[in-house]
Short mmCIF file of C-alpha atoms in Angstrom, two decimals:
data_model
loop_
_atom_site.label_atom_id
_atom_site.label_comp_id
_atom_site.label_asym_id
_atom_site.label_seq_id
_atom_site.Cartn_x
_atom_site.Cartn_y
_atom_site.Cartn_z
CA MET H 229 62.88 -141.41 26.17
CA LEU H 230 61.92 -138.66 23.24
CA LYS H 231 58.79 -141.43 22.21
CA LYS H 232 57.68 -140.83 26.39
CA ILE H 233 58.25 -137.06 26.24
CA LEU H 234 56.06 -135.96 23.21
CA PRO H 235 53.20 -137.13 24.33
CA PHE H 236 53.63 -135.22 27.61
CA LEU H 237 54.52 -132.11 25.54
CA GLY H 238 51.54 -132.46 23.48
CA ILE H 239 49.34 -132.16 26.49
CA ALA H 240 51.14 -129.64 28.04
CA LEU H 241 50.36 -127.30 24.72
CA ILE H 242 46.73 -127.66 24.89
CA PHE H 243 46.48 -127.30 28.20
CA PHE H 244 48.15 -123.75 27.79
CA ALA H 245 46.07 -123.02 24.66
CA SER H 246 43.03 -123.47 26.71
CA CYS H 247 44.18 -121.73 29.95
CA ARG H 248 45.22 -118.80 27.40
CA LYS H 249 41.79 -119.10 26.17
CA GLU H 250 40.26 -119.04 29.42
CA ASP H 251 42.71 -115.79 30.56
CA ALA H 252 41.02 -113.73 27.97
CA ILE H 253 38.08 -111.78 29.83
CA ILE H 254 35.23 -109.32 28.56
CA THR H 255 34.42 -107.25 31.45
CA ALA H 256 32.63 -104.08 32.00
CA SER H 257 35.34 -102.41 34.52
CA THR H 258 38.14 -102.62 32.50
CA GLU H 259 38.25 -99.65 29.96
CA LEU H 260 40.24 -99.29 26.44
CA ARG H 261 42.65 -96.00 26.33
CA PHE H 262 42.75 -94.52 23.13
CA SER H 263 45.74 -92.67 21.53
CA THR H 264 43.27 -89.54 20.82
CA ASP H 265 39.57 -89.40 21.57
CA THR H 266 39.17 -87.51 17.95
CA VAL H 267 40.89 -88.52 14.48
CA TYR H 268 40.86 -85.45 12.46
CA LEU H 269 41.09 -86.71 8.69
CA ASP H 270 42.54 -83.05 6.90
CA THR H 271 40.71 -81.62 3.95
CA VAL H 272 39.77 -83.88 1.00
CA PHE H 273 37.91 -83.20 -2.23
CA GLU H 274 34.72 -84.75 -2.39
CA THR H 275 35.64 -87.73 -4.55
CA ILE H 276 39.65 -88.16 -3.38
CA GLY H 277 40.29 -90.39 -1.04
CA SER H 278 42.63 -88.86 2.01
CA SER H 279 45.95 -90.62 3.21
CA THR H 280 45.84 -92.89 6.37
CA TYR H 281 45.85 -92.18 9.97
CA GLU H 282 45.91 -94.12 13.04
CA LEU H 283 44.13 -95.09 15.94
CA LYS H 284 46.38 -96.93 18.68
CA VAL H 285 43.89 -98.93 21.38
CA TYR H 286 45.48 -99.70 24.65
CA ASN H 287 45.00 -102.50 26.98
CA ASP H 288 46.76 -100.98 30.00
CA SER H 289 44.88 -103.99 32.28
CA LYS H 290 47.09 -106.95 33.79
CA GLU H 291 44.50 -109.32 31.84
CA SER H 292 43.68 -109.78 28.27
CA ILE H 293 40.65 -108.62 26.68
CA SER H 294 38.35 -109.39 23.99
CA ILE H 295 36.46 -106.81 22.21
CA PRO H 296 33.32 -108.49 21.49
CA ARG H 297 32.72 -105.59 18.44
CA ILE H 298 34.51 -102.98 16.78
CA ARG H 299 32.59 -101.01 14.22
CA LEU H 300 31.82 -97.81 12.32
CA ALA H 301 28.69 -96.17 13.86
CA ASP H 302 27.18 -95.40 10.40
CA PRO H 303 28.02 -98.66 8.05
CA THR H 304 27.08 -96.45 5.11
CA SER H 305 29.41 -93.59 5.52
CA PRO H 306 32.67 -92.99 3.57
CA TYR H 307 35.31 -93.85 6.15
CA ARG H 308 37.20 -97.24 5.88
CA LEU H 309 38.72 -98.90 8.52
CA ASN H 310 41.91 -101.39 9.26
CA ILE H 311 41.64 -103.02 12.03
CA ASN H 312 44.35 -104.56 13.52
CA GLY H 313 45.33 -105.95 10.06
CA THR H 314 42.27 -106.95 8.37
CA ALA H 315 40.62 -104.51 6.09
CA THR H 316 36.85 -104.08 7.27
CA ASN H 317 34.40 -101.92 9.12
CA GLN H 318 33.54 -104.36 11.41
CA LEU H 319 35.65 -106.99 13.23
CA ASP H 320 34.17 -109.25 16.15
CA ASN H 321 36.31 -110.67 19.25
CA VAL H 322 39.05 -108.53 18.93
CA GLU H 323 41.75 -109.30 21.34
CA ILE H 324 43.74 -107.41 23.03
CA LEU H 325 47.11 -108.88 25.17
CA PRO H 326 47.57 -107.75 29.07
CA GLU H 327 49.18 -103.81 28.75
CA ASP H 328 49.41 -104.25 24.91
CA SER H 329 47.80 -102.48 22.19
CA ILE H 330 46.05 -102.70 18.61
CA TYR H 331 46.47 -99.95 15.32
CA ILE H 332 43.19 -99.18 13.55
CA PHE H 333 43.99 -97.28 10.62
CA VAL H 334 41.30 -94.94 8.92
CA GLU H 335 40.58 -93.34 5.46
CA VAL H 336 37.90 -91.17 4.18
CA ASN H 337 36.48 -90.58 0.60
CA ALA H 338 33.98 -87.93 1.51
CA GLY H 339 31.19 -89.03 -1.55
CA GLU H 340 29.79 -86.07 -3.32
CA VAL H 341 29.21 -82.98 -1.33
CA GLN H 342 26.21 -81.09 -2.85
CA ASN H 343 25.26 -77.68 -3.05
CA GLN H 344 27.85 -76.33 -0.67
CA PRO H 345 31.25 -75.31 -1.23
CA ASP H 346 32.41 -77.76 1.50
CA ILE H 347 31.16 -80.14 4.48
CA ILE H 348 31.99 -81.64 7.50
CA VAL H 349 31.74 -85.15 7.43
CA GLU H 350 31.60 -87.47 10.74
CA ASP H 351 31.44 -90.62 12.21
CA GLN H 352 32.59 -92.83 15.24
CA ILE H 353 34.44 -95.83 15.62
CA LEU H 354 32.30 -97.96 18.39
CA PHE H 355 34.07 -100.54 20.96
CA GLU H 356 31.19 -102.76 22.15
CA LEU H 357 32.50 -104.49 25.39
CA ASN H 358 30.16 -106.17 27.39
CA GLY H 359 27.97 -103.81 29.52
CA LEU H 360 30.13 -101.12 28.54
CA SER H 361 30.71 -99.02 24.85
CA GLN H 362 33.25 -96.64 23.94
CA SER H 363 33.78 -94.38 20.99
CA VAL H 364 36.36 -92.60 18.96
CA GLU H 365 35.11 -89.38 16.59
CA LEU H 366 36.15 -88.98 13.06
CA VAL H 367 35.72 -85.83 11.59
CA THR H 368 37.00 -84.24 8.29
CA LEU H 369 36.33 -81.33 5.80
CA ALA H 370 35.11 -82.40 2.25
CA LYS H 371 35.72 -79.83 -0.07
CA GLN H 372 33.49 -79.23 -3.39
CA ALA H 373 35.76 -79.13 -6.47
CA ILE H 374 35.34 -79.09 -10.11
CA PHE H 375 36.96 -81.79 -11.70
CA HIS H 376 38.65 -82.21 -15.18
CA PHE H 377 39.03 -86.24 -16.37
CA PRO H 378 41.34 -87.22 -19.35
CA ASN H 379 39.15 -88.67 -21.96
CA ARG H 380 41.89 -88.35 -25.25
CA PHE H 381 45.05 -89.83 -25.12
CA LEU H 382 48.13 -88.99 -27.02
CA VAL H 383 50.93 -91.62 -28.01
CA ILE H 384 54.22 -90.43 -28.47
CA GLY H 385 56.81 -92.69 -30.18
CA ASN H 386 56.13 -96.68 -30.86
CA GLY H 387 56.72 -99.64 -28.89
CA PRO H 388 58.35 -100.29 -24.73
CA GLY H 389 59.36 -96.28 -25.18
CA ALA H 390 56.32 -94.72 -25.79
CA VAL H 391 55.11 -91.81 -23.82
CA VAL H 392 51.35 -92.07 -23.48
CA ILE H 393 49.71 -88.46 -22.64
CA PRO H 394 46.36 -88.44 -21.16
CA TYR H 395 44.33 -85.45 -21.93
CA SER H 396 41.09 -83.30 -21.71
CA ILE H 397 40.36 -79.99 -23.81
CA ILE H 398 39.04 -77.30 -21.82
CA ASN H 399 36.11 -75.42 -23.35
CA CYS H 400 36.93 -72.77 -25.67
CA ASN H 401 37.15 -69.01 -24.38
CA GLU H 402 36.48 -70.40 -20.65
CA SER H 403 36.99 -68.22 -17.62
CA TRP H 404 37.36 -70.00 -14.24
CA ASP H 405 36.43 -67.63 -11.25
CA ALA H 406 37.49 -68.46 -7.30
CA SER H 407 34.33 -69.72 -6.05
CA LEU H 408 35.48 -73.26 -6.62
CA PRO H 409 38.86 -74.85 -7.13
CA HIS H 410 39.51 -76.79 -9.97
CA VAL H 411 41.27 -80.72 -9.84
CA VAL H 412 43.29 -81.87 -12.82
CA TYR H 413 43.75 -85.14 -13.79
CA GLY H 414 45.88 -85.65 -16.65
CA TYR H 415 46.69 -83.06 -18.87
CA ALA H 416 44.00 -80.23 -19.26
CA VAL H 417 44.71 -78.66 -22.90
CA VAL H 418 43.98 -75.05 -23.75
CA ASP H 419 42.95 -75.31 -27.64
CA SER H 420 44.09 -73.30 -30.98
CA ALA H 421 43.15 -70.42 -30.80
CA CYS H 422 41.16 -70.31 -27.50
CA THR H 423 42.11 -68.51 -24.19
CA LEU H 424 41.53 -69.82 -20.75
CA THR H 425 41.00 -66.89 -18.20
CA MET H 426 41.98 -67.51 -14.07
CA ASP H 427 40.47 -64.69 -12.27
CA PRO H 428 42.61 -63.81 -8.42
CA GLY H 429 42.33 -65.99 -6.01
CA LEU H 430 41.51 -69.42 -7.85
CA ASP H 431 43.18 -72.53 -6.67
CA VAL H 432 44.00 -75.12 -9.31
CA HIS H 433 44.95 -79.07 -7.94
CA PHE H 434 46.98 -81.48 -9.79
CA HIS H 435 46.97 -84.74 -9.73
CA ASN H 436 49.99 -86.88 -9.85
CA ASN H 437 51.61 -86.99 -13.41
CA SER H 438 49.15 -84.00 -14.25
CA GLY H 439 49.31 -80.65 -15.57
CA LEU H 440 48.15 -77.69 -17.76
CA TRP H 441 49.15 -77.80 -21.77
CA VAL H 442 48.83 -74.20 -24.02
CA PHE H 443 48.55 -75.37 -26.88
CA ASN H 444 49.55 -73.91 -30.30
CA GLU H 445 48.26 -71.15 -30.68
CA GLY H 446 46.12 -70.66 -27.23
CA GLN H 447 46.31 -68.17 -24.88
CA LEU H 448 46.43 -68.48 -20.78
CA ILE H 449 45.65 -65.30 -18.95
CA VAL H 450 46.57 -65.67 -14.98
CA ALA H 451 44.77 -62.68 -12.58
CA PRO H 452 44.22 -59.98 -14.59
CA GLY H 453 44.10 -56.81 -12.79
CA SER H 454 45.36 -58.14 -9.57
CA GLN H 455 47.62 -56.42 -7.22
CA PRO H 456 50.71 -57.90 -5.88
CA GLY H 457 50.25 -58.56 -1.84
CA GLN H 458 46.58 -58.25 -1.83
CA GLY H 459 46.87 -62.15 -1.59
CA ASP H 460 44.43 -62.79 -4.17
CA SER H 461 47.23 -64.94 -6.65
CA VAL H 462 46.49 -67.66 -8.39
CA THR H 463 47.87 -71.23 -6.96
CA PHE H 464 48.86 -74.41 -9.02
CA SER H 465 49.49 -77.07 -6.43
CA SER H 466 48.63 -80.82 -6.16
CA ASP H 467 45.51 -82.26 -5.13
CA ARG H 468 46.65 -83.38 -1.58
CA LEU H 469 45.26 -81.15 0.76
CA GLU H 470 46.74 -82.77 3.71
CA PRO H 471 49.25 -80.34 5.87
CA PHE H 472 52.01 -82.80 5.69
CA TYR H 473 52.00 -82.45 1.51
CA GLU H 474 51.98 -78.67 2.23
CA ASP H 475 55.80 -78.55 0.73
CA VAL H 476 56.70 -81.83 -0.77
CA PRO H 477 58.33 -81.08 -3.99
CA GLY H 478 57.91 -83.35 -6.89
CA GLN H 479 53.80 -84.58 -6.35
CA TRP H 480 52.77 -83.12 -9.95
CA GLY H 481 53.46 -82.49 -13.43
CA GLY H 482 53.85 -84.72 -15.92
CA VAL H 483 56.22 -85.13 -18.86
CA LEU H 484 55.40 -82.30 -20.57
CA GLY H 485 56.04 -80.58 -17.23
CA GLY H 486 53.77 -78.52 -14.48
CA LEU H 487 52.46 -75.40 -16.86
CA TYR H 488 53.41 -76.17 -20.30
CA ILE H 489 53.57 -73.50 -22.66
CA GLY H 490 53.88 -74.56 -26.24
CA GLN H 491 54.92 -73.94 -29.41
CA GLY H 492 52.92 -71.10 -30.97
CA ALA H 493 50.84 -70.45 -27.63
CA LYS H 494 51.01 -67.67 -25.10
CA ALA H 495 50.32 -66.91 -21.42
CA ASN H 496 50.06 -63.47 -19.30
CA ILE H 497 50.91 -64.22 -16.08
CA ASN H 498 49.98 -61.90 -12.98
CA ASN H 499 50.48 -63.35 -9.60
CA LEU H 500 51.18 -66.97 -9.90
CA VAL H 501 52.55 -69.33 -7.59
CA ILE H 502 53.45 -72.71 -8.88
CA LYS H 503 54.70 -75.19 -6.31
CA ASN H 504 55.63 -78.81 -5.33
CA ALA H 505 55.71 -79.68 -8.82
CA VAL H 506 58.45 -81.95 -10.64
CA ASN H 507 59.35 -79.49 -13.29
CA GLY H 508 57.17 -76.42 -12.82
CA LEU H 509 57.34 -74.13 -15.64
CA ARG H 510 57.87 -74.79 -19.06
CA THR H 511 58.30 -72.86 -22.23
CA ASP H 512 59.07 -74.25 -26.18
CA SER H 513 59.91 -73.24 -29.37
CA ALA H 514 58.61 -69.17 -29.22
CA ILE H 515 56.92 -67.61 -32.56
CA TYR H 516 55.99 -64.59 -30.63
CA SER H 517 58.25 -62.11 -28.99
CA ASP H 518 55.29 -62.09 -26.21
CA GLN H 519 55.13 -66.04 -25.59
CA LEU H 520 55.45 -65.65 -21.94
CA ILE H 521 54.95 -62.45 -19.68
CA ILE H 522 54.97 -63.44 -15.94
CA ARG H 523 54.92 -60.68 -13.16
CA ASN H 524 54.54 -60.88 -9.12
CA SER H 525 55.15 -64.74 -9.19
CA TYR H 526 56.78 -67.87 -7.56
CA ILE H 527 58.06 -71.36 -8.92
CA LEU H 528 58.80 -73.12 -5.47
CA ASN H 529 59.51 -76.69 -4.15
CA SER H 530 60.08 -78.39 -7.42
CA SER H 531 61.42 -81.72 -7.47
CA ARG H 532 63.86 -81.08 -10.70
CA THR H 533 63.55 -77.79 -12.45
CA ALA H 534 61.72 -75.36 -11.85
CA PHE H 535 61.74 -73.40 -15.35
CA TYR H 536 62.98 -75.27 -18.16
CA ALA H 537 62.90 -72.51 -21.69
CA GLY H 538 63.39 -74.33 -24.88
CA HIS H 539 64.30 -71.54 -27.57
CA SER H 540 61.45 -69.28 -25.67
CA SER H 541 60.76 -65.70 -25.19
CA VAL H 542 60.36 -64.55 -21.80
CA ASP H 543 59.59 -61.09 -20.08
CA ALA H 544 59.96 -61.81 -16.49
CA GLN H 545 59.30 -59.06 -13.55
CA ASN H 546 59.07 -59.77 -9.87
CA LEU H 547 59.35 -63.72 -10.50
CA VAL H 548 60.89 -65.94 -7.41
CA ILE H 549 62.17 -69.42 -8.52
CA ALA H 550 63.50 -71.00 -5.28
CA ASN H 551 64.25 -74.38 -4.07
CA GLN H 552 64.70 -76.87 -6.85
CA GLY H 553 66.52 -80.75 -7.06
CA LEU H 554 68.22 -79.60 -10.30
CA TYR H 555 68.05 -76.22 -12.24
CA GLY H 556 66.02 -73.06 -11.13
CA PHE H 557 66.65 -71.68 -14.70
CA TYR H 558 67.65 -74.00 -17.71
CA ALA H 559 67.80 -71.63 -21.08
CA PHE H 560 68.46 -73.44 -24.26
CA GLY H 561 68.69 -70.96 -26.57
CA GLY H 562 65.88 -67.83 -26.95
CA ASN H 563 65.20 -64.54 -25.64
CA TYR H 564 64.86 -63.47 -22.21
CA GLU H 565 64.65 -60.41 -19.89
CA PHE H 566 64.86 -61.06 -15.95
CA ARG H 567 64.27 -57.72 -13.96
CA HIS H 568 63.98 -57.96 -10.38
CA CYS H 569 64.17 -61.60 -9.88
CA THR H 570 65.42 -63.35 -7.32
CA PHE H 571 66.89 -67.00 -8.28
CA ALA H 572 67.41 -69.20 -5.04
CA ASN H 573 68.44 -72.54 -4.31
CA PHE H 574 69.50 -74.16 -1.16
CA TRP H 575 67.72 -77.71 -1.87
CA ASN H 576 68.98 -79.92 1.03
CA GLN H 577 66.97 -82.88 0.00
CA SER H 578 69.47 -84.71 -2.13
CA THR H 579 72.73 -83.94 -3.62
CA ARG H 580 72.78 -81.23 -6.23
CA GLN H 581 75.82 -80.91 -8.71
CA GLU H 582 73.74 -78.46 -11.34
CA ALA H 583 73.71 -74.36 -11.10
CA CYS H 584 70.54 -72.42 -10.33
CA VAL H 585 70.81 -70.68 -13.27
CA GLN H 586 72.37 -72.36 -16.70
CA LEU H 587 72.63 -70.57 -20.25
CA THR H 588 72.95 -72.59 -23.16
CA ASN H 589 72.45 -72.56 -27.09
CA PHE H 590 72.69 -76.45 -27.88
CA LEU H 591 71.78 -79.48 -26.87
CA GLU H 592 72.96 -82.83 -26.88
CA PHE H 593 71.14 -86.21 -27.29
CA GLN H 594 71.27 -89.70 -28.30
CA ASP H 595 69.68 -90.67 -31.34
CA GLU H 596 67.69 -94.22 -32.12
CA THR H 597 71.32 -95.37 -33.37
CA GLY H 598 73.11 -94.29 -30.36
CA ALA H 599 74.79 -91.37 -31.76
CA ILE H 600 75.21 -88.25 -29.67
CA ARG H 601 73.79 -85.58 -31.38
CA ARG H 602 74.00 -81.78 -31.02
CA VAL H 603 71.65 -79.13 -31.82
CA VAL H 604 71.86 -75.52 -32.16
CA ARG H 605 69.64 -72.69 -31.54
CA ASP H 606 70.72 -69.14 -30.89
CA LEU H 607 70.47 -67.26 -27.40
CA SER H 608 69.55 -64.22 -28.86
CA ASN H 609 69.60 -62.23 -25.73
CA ALA H 610 69.59 -63.04 -22.01
CA TYR H 611 69.22 -60.11 -19.88
CA PHE H 612 69.18 -60.03 -15.85
CA GLY H 613 68.78 -56.53 -14.63
CA ASN H 614 69.10 -55.91 -10.46
CA CYS H 615 68.49 -60.03 -9.83
CA VAL H 616 69.77 -61.76 -7.36
CA ILE H 617 71.69 -65.22 -8.06
CA ASP H 618 72.38 -67.59 -4.83
CA GLY H 619 72.43 -71.21 -3.46
CA ASN H 620 74.33 -73.85 -1.41
CA ASN H 621 76.18 -74.83 -4.53
CA GLU H 622 79.86 -73.43 -5.12
CA GLN H 623 78.77 -71.86 -7.93
CA GLU H 624 75.32 -71.10 -9.43
CA LEU H 625 75.39 -69.85 -12.79
CA THR H 626 76.69 -72.35 -15.99
CA LEU H 627 77.14 -70.74 -19.06
CA ALA H 628 78.08 -73.41 -22.27
CA GLN H 629 78.43 -71.75 -25.51
CA ASP H 630 78.54 -73.48 -29.02
CA GLN H 631 80.37 -71.29 -31.06
CA GLY H 632 78.20 -72.33 -34.02
CA GLY H 633 75.33 -70.29 -32.78
CA LEU H 634 74.78 -67.06 -31.03
CA PHE H 635 75.68 -66.36 -27.29
CA ASN H 636 74.28 -63.26 -26.15
CA PHE H 637 73.80 -62.23 -22.29
CA SER H 638 73.54 -59.50 -20.24
CA PHE H 639 74.25 -59.77 -16.15
CA ASN H 640 73.44 -55.58 -14.89
CA ASP H 641 74.06 -55.05 -11.49
CA VAL H 642 73.46 -59.00 -10.31
CA MET H 643 74.67 -60.43 -7.49
CA LEU H 644 76.11 -63.91 -8.68
CA LYS H 645 77.27 -67.13 -6.63
CA LEU H 646 80.42 -68.22 -8.18
CA ASP H 647 83.18 -70.36 -6.97
CA ASN H 648 85.91 -68.40 -4.90
CA ASP H 649 88.57 -69.45 -7.28
CA PRO H 650 88.34 -67.51 -10.67
CA ALA H 651 90.03 -69.96 -12.73
CA ASP H 652 87.20 -72.70 -12.27
CA ARG H 653 84.37 -70.33 -12.74
CA GLY H 654 84.30 -71.24 -16.74
CA PHE H 655 84.38 -67.32 -17.51
CA SER H 656 85.51 -64.17 -16.74
CA ILE H 657 83.44 -61.56 -14.94
CA ASN H 658 85.38 -59.00 -17.03
CA ASP H 659 84.04 -60.84 -20.15
CA PRO H 660 81.33 -58.64 -22.22
CA GLY H 661 78.06 -59.18 -20.90
CA PHE H 662 79.10 -58.67 -17.24
CA ASN H 663 78.51 -55.23 -16.13
CA SER H 664 78.96 -54.19 -12.32
CA VAL H 665 78.14 -57.63 -10.62
CA TYR H 666 78.74 -58.27 -7.68
CA VAL H 667 80.45 -61.90 -6.43
CA ASN H 668 79.11 -63.66 -3.40
CA LEU H 669 77.50 -61.06 -1.31
CA VAL H 670 75.20 -61.77 1.75
CA SER H 671 72.01 -62.12 0.93
CA ASP H 672 70.45 -62.80 3.76
CA PHE H 673 67.18 -63.81 3.29
CA VAL H 674 64.50 -63.86 6.29
CA ASN H 675 64.27 -67.33 6.49
CA ARG H 676 65.17 -69.45 3.02
CA GLN H 677 63.84 -73.21 4.83
CA GLU H 678 60.38 -71.34 5.08
CA ASN H 679 61.02 -69.96 1.17
CA ILE H 680 60.89 -66.19 2.42
CA TYR H 681 63.15 -64.37 0.64
CA GLN H 682 62.87 -61.19 1.77
CA LEU H 683 65.83 -59.47 3.00
CA ASP H 684 66.94 -58.93 6.45
CA SER H 685 68.59 -56.00 7.97
CA LEU H 686 72.24 -57.48 7.29
CA SER H 687 71.51 -58.07 3.66
CA GLN H 688 74.52 -56.75 1.12
CA LEU H 689 72.01 -56.65 -1.70
CA ILE H 690 69.96 -53.58 0.10
CA ASP H 691 70.66 -50.58 -2.43
CA GLN H 692 72.46 -52.41 -4.84
CA GLY H 693 69.97 -51.83 -7.94
CA ASN H 694 70.73 -49.44 -10.75
CA THR H 695 67.57 -46.79 -10.84
CA ASN H 696 66.93 -47.57 -15.12
CA ASP H 697 65.77 -51.08 -14.03
CA GLY H 698 64.13 -49.71 -10.85
CA PHE H 699 62.08 -47.79 -12.61
CA VAL H 700 60.78 -50.25 -15.39
CA VAL H 701 59.46 -52.77 -12.37
CA PRO H 702 58.69 -49.51 -9.52
CA THR H 703 56.80 -51.59 -6.85
CA ASP H 704 58.55 -55.25 -5.41
CA ILE H 705 56.72 -58.66 -5.47
CA LEU H 706 54.64 -57.42 -2.23
CA GLY H 707 53.68 -54.14 -4.06
CA LYS H 708 55.76 -52.10 -2.06
CA ILE H 709 57.56 -48.86 -3.74
CA ARG H 710 61.22 -49.66 -4.35
CA ASN H 711 63.73 -46.97 -2.63
CA PHE H 712 64.59 -44.53 -4.72
CA ASN H 713 65.98 -42.15 -2.10
CA GLY H 714 68.75 -44.40 -2.47
CA LEU H 715 69.50 -47.05 -4.87
CA PRO H 716 66.58 -50.07 -5.54
CA ASP H 717 67.36 -53.28 -3.43
CA LEU H 718 68.52 -56.54 -5.67
CA GLY H 719 65.96 -59.19 -6.45
CA ALA H 720 62.38 -59.19 -5.77
CA PHE H 721 61.51 -58.12 -2.64
CA GLU H 722 62.39 -54.24 -1.35
CA ARG H 723 63.77 -54.08 1.97
CA GLN H 724 60.90 -51.69 4.05
CA TYR H 725 62.47 -49.96 6.94
#
């Protein structure tokens, strides 16, 4: 019986296949429908490819349609297509089943932009049916930029565990003005005895695993003479310009961190925004007492640690450190002065166990033999005045001391987020070093989800500061005068009535 049926099945399959082919029609009366009439590909740099954007093409009729040709209007344009699963800028005889759809994916590499800061790049996707032609516009803005590509490599270690750091050296005593953004691949290095100056309003964009390294005896000067709140900040961020990436953590910063102030180097920073790095700022092995002076700046959206300081020397005023996957500020030994700074960690993208601020004078690591070793570095001084340390953990301050080294700290008029059970805090606020601290006040930030850490009307941080630190930092991070009719507010922002 089966032998008799099989020939009929074969004939039936051939019949239906031939009918299926005849049902595919080409008609001028049936128009395609598109998910949009214009695909706007967000701003890209002149030689960097965009993200992938999608266009959906619908056949609303009850018959199959075979499109003789789908193609770019300009075959030499910088756009690239993937049509219904085929990577090509032109595809013939594309079939869409009745009441079905296909996808076209679009990317752009804007080529080289000449003689102007930016340019509009345009093209069309053409759909050629018999007697009918339809199109979808493609539009993107391409920006010109100054690129820094690595031409040297530093290898640390041996064998499979070796770390390779690609880098390039910036011209000695160079100034970067704000006329064009800079885009960095690998590490851009400020060399020994050289100074890099960044003018107010400059944008610096870093590729994945890239950063800026100020080397031994080098110096970085950021936004000299700029005034807080005037919109002329220098910004360090990633090289992805699409709105989707605006606040995505972890897009840049290599093994040394995003901005690395190395041993014997110096940085004088004003009005800087560091955002969306893996580790935002790292300072190491200070030789000079003015290793880092930082004013009116932000470190935001770090996927790991915002500011790692290894036996460093830091003078910070009006600094906001917020929204990081591990620590906001981690100090391993050193000398620190923080006045009117806001440390806020309300990270919600993963589970976080670490405190926003950790002070320690030792570091443990495993050596090549597998043994655990401990290195002790004196914490000579860690001063926090009129600051806020807040977040969504039960406790946002950790103190870890080795009795073999100095461990000196002072919290003066600081709001601390601490465990409600004093026995679980690991220290007592009655210990030396805690002077007029406030525990678990309501900060009432305006909008912490949007990284806006100004104080709202119900904030308990208002008028809780001391005048000594207020006089040292007489204006807030926005340039507003601190309220001396009463007392200054805690943190980097002074509430304005």
